[in-house]
Each structure stands twice: as C-alpha cells, then as structure tokens.
mmCIF file of C-alpha atoms in Angstrom:
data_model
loop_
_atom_site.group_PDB
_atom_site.id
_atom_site.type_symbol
_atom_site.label_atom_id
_atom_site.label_comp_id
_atom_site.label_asym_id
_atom_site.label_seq_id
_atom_site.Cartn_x
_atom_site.Cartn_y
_atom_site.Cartn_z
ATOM 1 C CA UNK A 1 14.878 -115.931 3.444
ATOM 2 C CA UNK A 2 15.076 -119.492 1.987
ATOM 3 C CA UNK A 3 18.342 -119.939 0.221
ATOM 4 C CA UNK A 4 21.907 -121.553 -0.245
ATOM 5 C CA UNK A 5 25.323 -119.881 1.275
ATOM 6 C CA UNK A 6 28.546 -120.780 0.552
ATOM 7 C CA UNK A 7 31.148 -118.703 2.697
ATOM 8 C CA UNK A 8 33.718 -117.202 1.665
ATOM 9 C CA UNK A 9 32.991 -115.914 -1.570
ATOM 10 C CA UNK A 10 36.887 -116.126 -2.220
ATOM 11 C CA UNK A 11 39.434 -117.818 -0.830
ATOM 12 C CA UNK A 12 43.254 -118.048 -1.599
ATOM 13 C CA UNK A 13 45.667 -120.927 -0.519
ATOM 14 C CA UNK A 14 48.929 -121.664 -0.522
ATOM 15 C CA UNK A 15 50.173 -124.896 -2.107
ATOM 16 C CA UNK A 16 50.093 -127.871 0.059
ATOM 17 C CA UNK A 17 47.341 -126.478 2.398
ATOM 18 C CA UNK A 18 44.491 -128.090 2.905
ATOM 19 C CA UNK A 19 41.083 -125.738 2.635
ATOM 20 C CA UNK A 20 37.173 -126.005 3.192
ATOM 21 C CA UNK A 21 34.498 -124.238 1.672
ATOM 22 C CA UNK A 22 31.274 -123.971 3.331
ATOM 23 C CA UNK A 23 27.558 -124.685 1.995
ATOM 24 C CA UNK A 24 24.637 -124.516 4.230
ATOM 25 C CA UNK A 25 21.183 -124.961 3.266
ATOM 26 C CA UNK A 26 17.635 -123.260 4.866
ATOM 27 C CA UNK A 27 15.635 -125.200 2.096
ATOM 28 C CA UNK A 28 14.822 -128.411 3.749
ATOM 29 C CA UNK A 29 16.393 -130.234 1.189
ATOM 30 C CA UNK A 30 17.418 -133.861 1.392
ATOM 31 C CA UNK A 31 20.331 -134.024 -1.327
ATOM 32 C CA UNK A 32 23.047 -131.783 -1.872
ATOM 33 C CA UNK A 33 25.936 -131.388 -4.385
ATOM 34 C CA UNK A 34 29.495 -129.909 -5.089
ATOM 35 C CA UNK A 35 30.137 -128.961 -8.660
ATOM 36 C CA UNK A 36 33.532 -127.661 -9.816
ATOM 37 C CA UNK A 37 33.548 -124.981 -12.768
ATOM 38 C CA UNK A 38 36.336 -124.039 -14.865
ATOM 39 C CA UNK A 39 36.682 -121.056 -17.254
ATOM 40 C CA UNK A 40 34.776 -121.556 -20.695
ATOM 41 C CA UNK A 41 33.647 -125.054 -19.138
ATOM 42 C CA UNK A 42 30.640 -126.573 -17.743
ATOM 43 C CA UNK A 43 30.378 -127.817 -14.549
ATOM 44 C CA UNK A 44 31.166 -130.879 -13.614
ATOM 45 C CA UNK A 45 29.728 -133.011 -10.275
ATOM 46 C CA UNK A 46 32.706 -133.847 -7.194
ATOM 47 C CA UNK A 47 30.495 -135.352 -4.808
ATOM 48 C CA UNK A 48 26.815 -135.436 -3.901
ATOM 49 C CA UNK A 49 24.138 -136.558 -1.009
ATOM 50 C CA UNK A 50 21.241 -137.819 -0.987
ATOM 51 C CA UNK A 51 20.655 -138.253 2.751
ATOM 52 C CA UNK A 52 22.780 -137.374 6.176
ATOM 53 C CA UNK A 53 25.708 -139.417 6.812
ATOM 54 C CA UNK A 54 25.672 -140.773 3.065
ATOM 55 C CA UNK A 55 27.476 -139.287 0.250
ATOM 56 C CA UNK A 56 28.946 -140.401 -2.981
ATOM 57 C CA UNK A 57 32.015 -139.488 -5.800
ATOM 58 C CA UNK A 58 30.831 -137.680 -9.057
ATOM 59 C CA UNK A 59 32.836 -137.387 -11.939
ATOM 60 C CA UNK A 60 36.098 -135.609 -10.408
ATOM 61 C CA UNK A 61 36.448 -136.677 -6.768
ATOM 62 C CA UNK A 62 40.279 -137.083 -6.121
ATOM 63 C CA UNK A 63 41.485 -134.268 -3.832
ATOM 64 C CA UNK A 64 38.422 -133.865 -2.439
ATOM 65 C CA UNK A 65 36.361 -134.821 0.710
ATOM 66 C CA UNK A 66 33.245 -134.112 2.227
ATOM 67 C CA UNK A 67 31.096 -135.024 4.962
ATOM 68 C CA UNK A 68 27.399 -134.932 5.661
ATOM 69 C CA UNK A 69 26.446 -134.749 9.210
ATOM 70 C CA UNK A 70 23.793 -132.785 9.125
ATOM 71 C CA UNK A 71 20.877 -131.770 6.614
ATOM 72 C CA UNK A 72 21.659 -128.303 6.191
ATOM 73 C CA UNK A 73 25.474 -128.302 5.726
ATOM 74 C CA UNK A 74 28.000 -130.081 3.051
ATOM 75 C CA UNK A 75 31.298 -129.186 3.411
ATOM 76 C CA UNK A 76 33.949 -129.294 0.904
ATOM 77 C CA UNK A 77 37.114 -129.969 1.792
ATOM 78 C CA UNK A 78 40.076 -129.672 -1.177
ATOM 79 C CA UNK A 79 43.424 -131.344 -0.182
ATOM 80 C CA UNK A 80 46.614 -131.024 -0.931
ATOM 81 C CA UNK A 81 46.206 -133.901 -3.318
ATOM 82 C CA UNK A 82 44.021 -131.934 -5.742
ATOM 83 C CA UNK A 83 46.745 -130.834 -8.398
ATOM 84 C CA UNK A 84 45.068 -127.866 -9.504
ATOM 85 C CA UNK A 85 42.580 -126.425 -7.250
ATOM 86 C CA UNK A 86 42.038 -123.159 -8.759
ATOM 87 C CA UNK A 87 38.544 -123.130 -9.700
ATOM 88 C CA UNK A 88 35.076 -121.263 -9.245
ATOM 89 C CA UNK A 89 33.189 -124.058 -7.030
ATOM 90 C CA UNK A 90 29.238 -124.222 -6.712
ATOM 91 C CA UNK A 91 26.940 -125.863 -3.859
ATOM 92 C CA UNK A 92 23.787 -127.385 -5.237
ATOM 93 C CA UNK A 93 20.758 -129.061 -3.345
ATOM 94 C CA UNK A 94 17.308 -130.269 -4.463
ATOM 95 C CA UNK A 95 14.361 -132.556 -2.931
ATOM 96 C CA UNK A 96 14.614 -135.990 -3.558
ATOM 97 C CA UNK A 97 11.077 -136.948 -4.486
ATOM 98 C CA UNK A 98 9.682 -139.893 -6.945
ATOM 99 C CA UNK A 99 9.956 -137.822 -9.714
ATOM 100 C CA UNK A 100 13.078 -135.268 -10.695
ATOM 101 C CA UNK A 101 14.405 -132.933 -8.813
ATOM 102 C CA UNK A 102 15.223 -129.396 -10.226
ATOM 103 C CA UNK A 103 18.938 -128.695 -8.313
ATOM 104 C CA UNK A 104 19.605 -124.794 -7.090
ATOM 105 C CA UNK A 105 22.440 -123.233 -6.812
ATOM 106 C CA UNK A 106 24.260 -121.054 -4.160
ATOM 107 C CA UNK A 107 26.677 -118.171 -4.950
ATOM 108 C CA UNK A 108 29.735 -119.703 -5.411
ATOM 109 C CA UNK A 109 33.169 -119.829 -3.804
ATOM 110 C CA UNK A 110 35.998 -118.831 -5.916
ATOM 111 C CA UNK A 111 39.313 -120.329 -4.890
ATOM 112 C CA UNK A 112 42.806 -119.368 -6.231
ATOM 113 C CA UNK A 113 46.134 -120.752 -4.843
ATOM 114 C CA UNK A 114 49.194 -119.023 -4.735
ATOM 115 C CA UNK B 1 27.189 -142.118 -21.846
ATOM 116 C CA UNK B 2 24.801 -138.827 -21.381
ATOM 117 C CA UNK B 3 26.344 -135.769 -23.074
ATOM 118 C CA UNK B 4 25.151 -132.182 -24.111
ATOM 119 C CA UNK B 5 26.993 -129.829 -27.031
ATOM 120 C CA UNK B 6 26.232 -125.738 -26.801
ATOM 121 C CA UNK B 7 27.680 -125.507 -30.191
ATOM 122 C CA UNK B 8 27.800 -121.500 -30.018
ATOM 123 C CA UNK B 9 30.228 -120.483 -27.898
ATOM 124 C CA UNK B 10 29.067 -116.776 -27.547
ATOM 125 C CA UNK B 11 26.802 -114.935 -28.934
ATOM 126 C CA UNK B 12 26.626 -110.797 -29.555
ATOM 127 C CA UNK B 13 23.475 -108.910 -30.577
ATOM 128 C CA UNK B 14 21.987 -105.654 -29.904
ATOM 129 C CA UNK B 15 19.336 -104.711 -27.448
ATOM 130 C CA UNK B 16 15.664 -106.123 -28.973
ATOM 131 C CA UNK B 17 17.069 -108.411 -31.456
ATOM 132 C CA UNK B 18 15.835 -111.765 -30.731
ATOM 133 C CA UNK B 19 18.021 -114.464 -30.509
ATOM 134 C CA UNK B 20 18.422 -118.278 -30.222
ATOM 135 C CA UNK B 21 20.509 -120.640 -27.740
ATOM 136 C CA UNK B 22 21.197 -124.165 -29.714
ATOM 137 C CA UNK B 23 21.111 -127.216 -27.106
ATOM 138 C CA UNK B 24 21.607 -130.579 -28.449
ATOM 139 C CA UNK B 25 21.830 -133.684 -26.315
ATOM 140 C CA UNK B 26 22.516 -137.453 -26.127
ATOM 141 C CA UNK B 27 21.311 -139.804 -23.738
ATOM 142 C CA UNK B 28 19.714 -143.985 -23.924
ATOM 143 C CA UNK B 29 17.262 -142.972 -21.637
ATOM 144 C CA UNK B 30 13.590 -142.652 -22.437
ATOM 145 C CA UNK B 31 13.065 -140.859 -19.527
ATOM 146 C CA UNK B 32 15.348 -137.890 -18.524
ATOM 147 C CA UNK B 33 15.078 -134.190 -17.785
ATOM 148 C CA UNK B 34 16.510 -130.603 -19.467
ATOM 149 C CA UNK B 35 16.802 -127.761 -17.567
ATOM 150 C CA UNK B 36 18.838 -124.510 -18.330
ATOM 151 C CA UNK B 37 20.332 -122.179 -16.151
ATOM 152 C CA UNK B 38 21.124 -118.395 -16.372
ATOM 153 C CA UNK B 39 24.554 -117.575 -14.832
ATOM 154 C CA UNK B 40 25.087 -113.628 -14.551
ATOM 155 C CA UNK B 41 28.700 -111.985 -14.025
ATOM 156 C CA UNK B 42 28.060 -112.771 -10.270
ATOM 157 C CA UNK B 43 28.520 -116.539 -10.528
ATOM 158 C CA UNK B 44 25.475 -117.983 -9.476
ATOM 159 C CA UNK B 45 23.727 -120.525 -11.081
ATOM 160 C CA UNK B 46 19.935 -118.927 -11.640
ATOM 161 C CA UNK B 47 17.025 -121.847 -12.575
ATOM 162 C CA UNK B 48 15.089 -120.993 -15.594
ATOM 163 C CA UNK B 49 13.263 -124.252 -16.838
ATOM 164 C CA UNK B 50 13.111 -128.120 -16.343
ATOM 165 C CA UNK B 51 11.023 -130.225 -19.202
ATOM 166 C CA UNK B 52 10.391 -133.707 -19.329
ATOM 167 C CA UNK B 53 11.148 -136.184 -21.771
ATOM 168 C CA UNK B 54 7.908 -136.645 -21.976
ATOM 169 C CA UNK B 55 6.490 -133.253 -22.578
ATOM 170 C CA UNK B 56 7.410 -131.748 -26.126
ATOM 171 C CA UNK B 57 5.022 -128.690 -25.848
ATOM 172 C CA UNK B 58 6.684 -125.804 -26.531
ATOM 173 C CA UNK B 59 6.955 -123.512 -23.725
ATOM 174 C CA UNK B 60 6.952 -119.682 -23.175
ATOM 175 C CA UNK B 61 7.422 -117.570 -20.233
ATOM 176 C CA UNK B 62 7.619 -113.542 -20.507
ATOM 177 C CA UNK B 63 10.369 -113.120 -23.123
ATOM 178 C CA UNK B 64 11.620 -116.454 -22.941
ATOM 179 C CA UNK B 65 11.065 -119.501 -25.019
ATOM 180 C CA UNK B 66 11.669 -123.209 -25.319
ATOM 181 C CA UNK B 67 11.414 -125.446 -27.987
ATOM 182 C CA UNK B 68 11.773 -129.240 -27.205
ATOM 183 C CA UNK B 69 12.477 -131.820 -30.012
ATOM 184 C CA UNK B 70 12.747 -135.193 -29.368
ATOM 185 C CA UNK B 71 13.109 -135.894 -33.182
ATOM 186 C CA UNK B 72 16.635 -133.399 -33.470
ATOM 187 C CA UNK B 73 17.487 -134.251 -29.792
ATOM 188 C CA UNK B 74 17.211 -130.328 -29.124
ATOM 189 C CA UNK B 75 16.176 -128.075 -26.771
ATOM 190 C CA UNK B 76 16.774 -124.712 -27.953
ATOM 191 C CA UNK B 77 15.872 -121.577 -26.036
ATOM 192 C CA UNK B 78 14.889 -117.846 -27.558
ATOM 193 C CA UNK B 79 15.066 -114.604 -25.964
ATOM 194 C CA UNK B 80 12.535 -112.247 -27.547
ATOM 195 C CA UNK B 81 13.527 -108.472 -27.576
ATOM 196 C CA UNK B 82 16.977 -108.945 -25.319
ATOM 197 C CA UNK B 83 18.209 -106.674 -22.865
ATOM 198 C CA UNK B 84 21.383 -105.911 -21.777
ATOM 199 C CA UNK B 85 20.043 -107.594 -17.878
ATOM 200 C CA UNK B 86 19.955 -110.963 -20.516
ATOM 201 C CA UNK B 87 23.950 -111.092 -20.903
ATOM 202 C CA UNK B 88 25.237 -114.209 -19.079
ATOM 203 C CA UNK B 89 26.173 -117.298 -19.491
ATOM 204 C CA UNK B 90 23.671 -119.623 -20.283
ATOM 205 C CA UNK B 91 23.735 -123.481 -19.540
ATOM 206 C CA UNK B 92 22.018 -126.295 -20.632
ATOM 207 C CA UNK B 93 21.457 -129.683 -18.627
ATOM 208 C CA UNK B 94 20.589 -132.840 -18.992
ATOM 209 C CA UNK B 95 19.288 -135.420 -15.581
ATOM 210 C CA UNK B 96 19.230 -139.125 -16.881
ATOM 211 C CA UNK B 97 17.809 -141.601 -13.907
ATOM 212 C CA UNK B 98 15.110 -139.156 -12.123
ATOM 213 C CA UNK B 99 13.722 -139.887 -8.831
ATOM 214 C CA UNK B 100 17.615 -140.170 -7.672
ATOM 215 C CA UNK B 101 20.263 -137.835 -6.472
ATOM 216 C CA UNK B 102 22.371 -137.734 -9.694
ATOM 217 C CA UNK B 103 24.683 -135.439 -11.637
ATOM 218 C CA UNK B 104 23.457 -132.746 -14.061
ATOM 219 C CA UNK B 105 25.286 -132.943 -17.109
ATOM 220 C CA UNK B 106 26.363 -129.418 -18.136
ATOM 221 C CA UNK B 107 27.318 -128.199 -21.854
ATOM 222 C CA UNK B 108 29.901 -125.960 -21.638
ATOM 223 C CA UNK B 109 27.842 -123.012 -21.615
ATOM 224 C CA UNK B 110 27.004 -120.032 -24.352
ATOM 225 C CA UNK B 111 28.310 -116.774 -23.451
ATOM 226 C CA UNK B 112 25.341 -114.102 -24.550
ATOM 227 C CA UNK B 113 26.430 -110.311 -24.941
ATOM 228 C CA UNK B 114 23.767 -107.690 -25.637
ATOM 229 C CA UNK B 115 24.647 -104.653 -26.090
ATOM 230 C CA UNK B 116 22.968 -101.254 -26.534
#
C-alpha cells in the first residue's frame, strides 16, 4: 500500500538527549515536510524539501535538523537545543508539479520528555 | 503575511443535525489554495478538499459541503446529517505561492463533537 510512516508512534526522552523521528515515503513524492502540533493549536511548518539533498527552515526551525538523502526518507532530528520538545509531530509530502500540490499526512509521532 | 482564523473553537451537536465550520482567511495573493483536513482521535491528518482561488463554485461531496467566497474571504464547510464517525478536529489551510514546496498555513483547528 501507498502511504506515509513515521516510526515510533511515541517516543519519550530525557532532557538533554538528542532524538530522531522517522518518515518514509512509498508515494514517489518529490517534497516532503515536518510540521510540529501543539494542543488546541495548528500546525506549524519546521523544515521542508523539495528535492534530495536540499531542504529548507519553516517557521520554527531552532532545535531541529534534518537531512534529505534520499527520496523516500526525511528524518527529524530534535536536539537538545529545542527548549520544549514535547509535541505531537507530523510528516507531510506532496508532488511538486506547476500547479499546487495537495500535502498528505502520515500518522504522527508523539514525543514527551521526561 | 498569510493567516487563517477558525473562530469556533468546538462545536457540539447531535447525530443528523447539520452543522457549519467558519474558515476565514487573509492573504495578498491572487492566486493561492484552501484545503481542509479531517484529524480523528488517532492523529492523522486526513485530506478532504483543495479549491483554487480561482474556482468559487460551490462544492459538494456525499454529506459534505464547501462554500468558497472570495467577497467574505471564507471558506466555510457543512456537514449534512453528522455522525458520531464526523467528530474530529477539523483544519483549515491556506497555500500562498503554488507550484513551490511551501508551508500550509493552519488555523488552529475546530474541535467537532457529535453525539448520539
């Protein structure tokens, strides 16, 4: 089945530690994108791709990293340096064509530190 | 700046009422998209609709409605006859700059609870 993943569906960390969250992608999509939601808020864009090896900072980037090294797969990583972590976080990807692209969304990793 | 307000922040009617999700939005564009999403008590972020800012036809599929404005800047959505399987959360989003990876911009969501 075509689809997003995002592994594991909760995670737990202790303060200081870094931690990455997995999203992998079977839909031949070119762009992906890490959102970061918070209770009784919308979601709001950390970093997105449009192509491998090429990705850029949304609207809350500090504490994170990524990379992008190959089509399928953008992992998240949240440092140490992110001051509060705990958060639901959601993998997107879409096509990138001439016209928009509708973004869908895997299942979510829910992280909680400790 | 692009921005979207979900005025209601939750909602609570009974099974087969009908009921109405307010979306309002701000953007310079003249071209940009609207999409909402369903997201259920398991997280996930499920696709309903995309329109264009170019398209104002109204637009129905099963139970579900849209109504674009250009004129209010809204782009409400109905549920005809709810079920209970209809309470989530329900987002609306707007895409400015299309033909480019870019951010969605969320509103911060209305909370629908149907109830028997």
């Amino acid at each position: 089945d075509g689809g997003i993943t995002q592994s594991p569906k909760y995670l737990f960390r202790k303060e200081g530690q870094n931690v990455t969250l997995s999203c992998e992608q079977n839909l031949n999509h070119d762009a992906m994108y890490w959102y970061r939601q918070d209770p009784g808020q919308g979601l709001r864009l950390i970093y997105y791709s449009q192509i491998v090896n090429d990705f850029q900072k949304g609207d809350i980037a500090e504490g994170y990293s990524v990379s992008r090294e190959k089509k399928e797969s953008f992992p998240l990583t949240v440092t140490s340096a992110q001051k509060n972590p705990t958060a639901f976080y959601l993998c997107a990807s879409s096509f990138q064509r001439g016209g928009a692209d509708t973004q869908y969304f895997g299942p979510g990793t829910r992280l909680t530190v400790l | 700046a692009q921005k979207v307000t979900q005025a209601q922040t939750e909602i609570s009617v009974v099974e087969k009422e009908d009921v109405t999700l307010d979306c309002v939005y701000e953007t310079r564009d003249t071209t940009y998209y609207l999409f909402w999403y369903k997201q259920p008590p398991s997280g996930e972020l499920v696709f309903l609709i995309r329109r264009n800012s170019f398209d104002e036809q109204n637009e129905i599929s099963g139970r579900y409605s849209w109504n674009f404005q250009k004129s209010t800047s809204s782009f409400n959505f109905t549920i005809t006859a709810s079920q209970v399987v209809d309470s989530a959360v329900y987002f609306c989003a707007l895409k400015e700059d299309p033909g480019t990876a870019s951010k969605l911009t969320f509103g911060t969501g209305t909370r629908l609870q149907v109830t028997l």
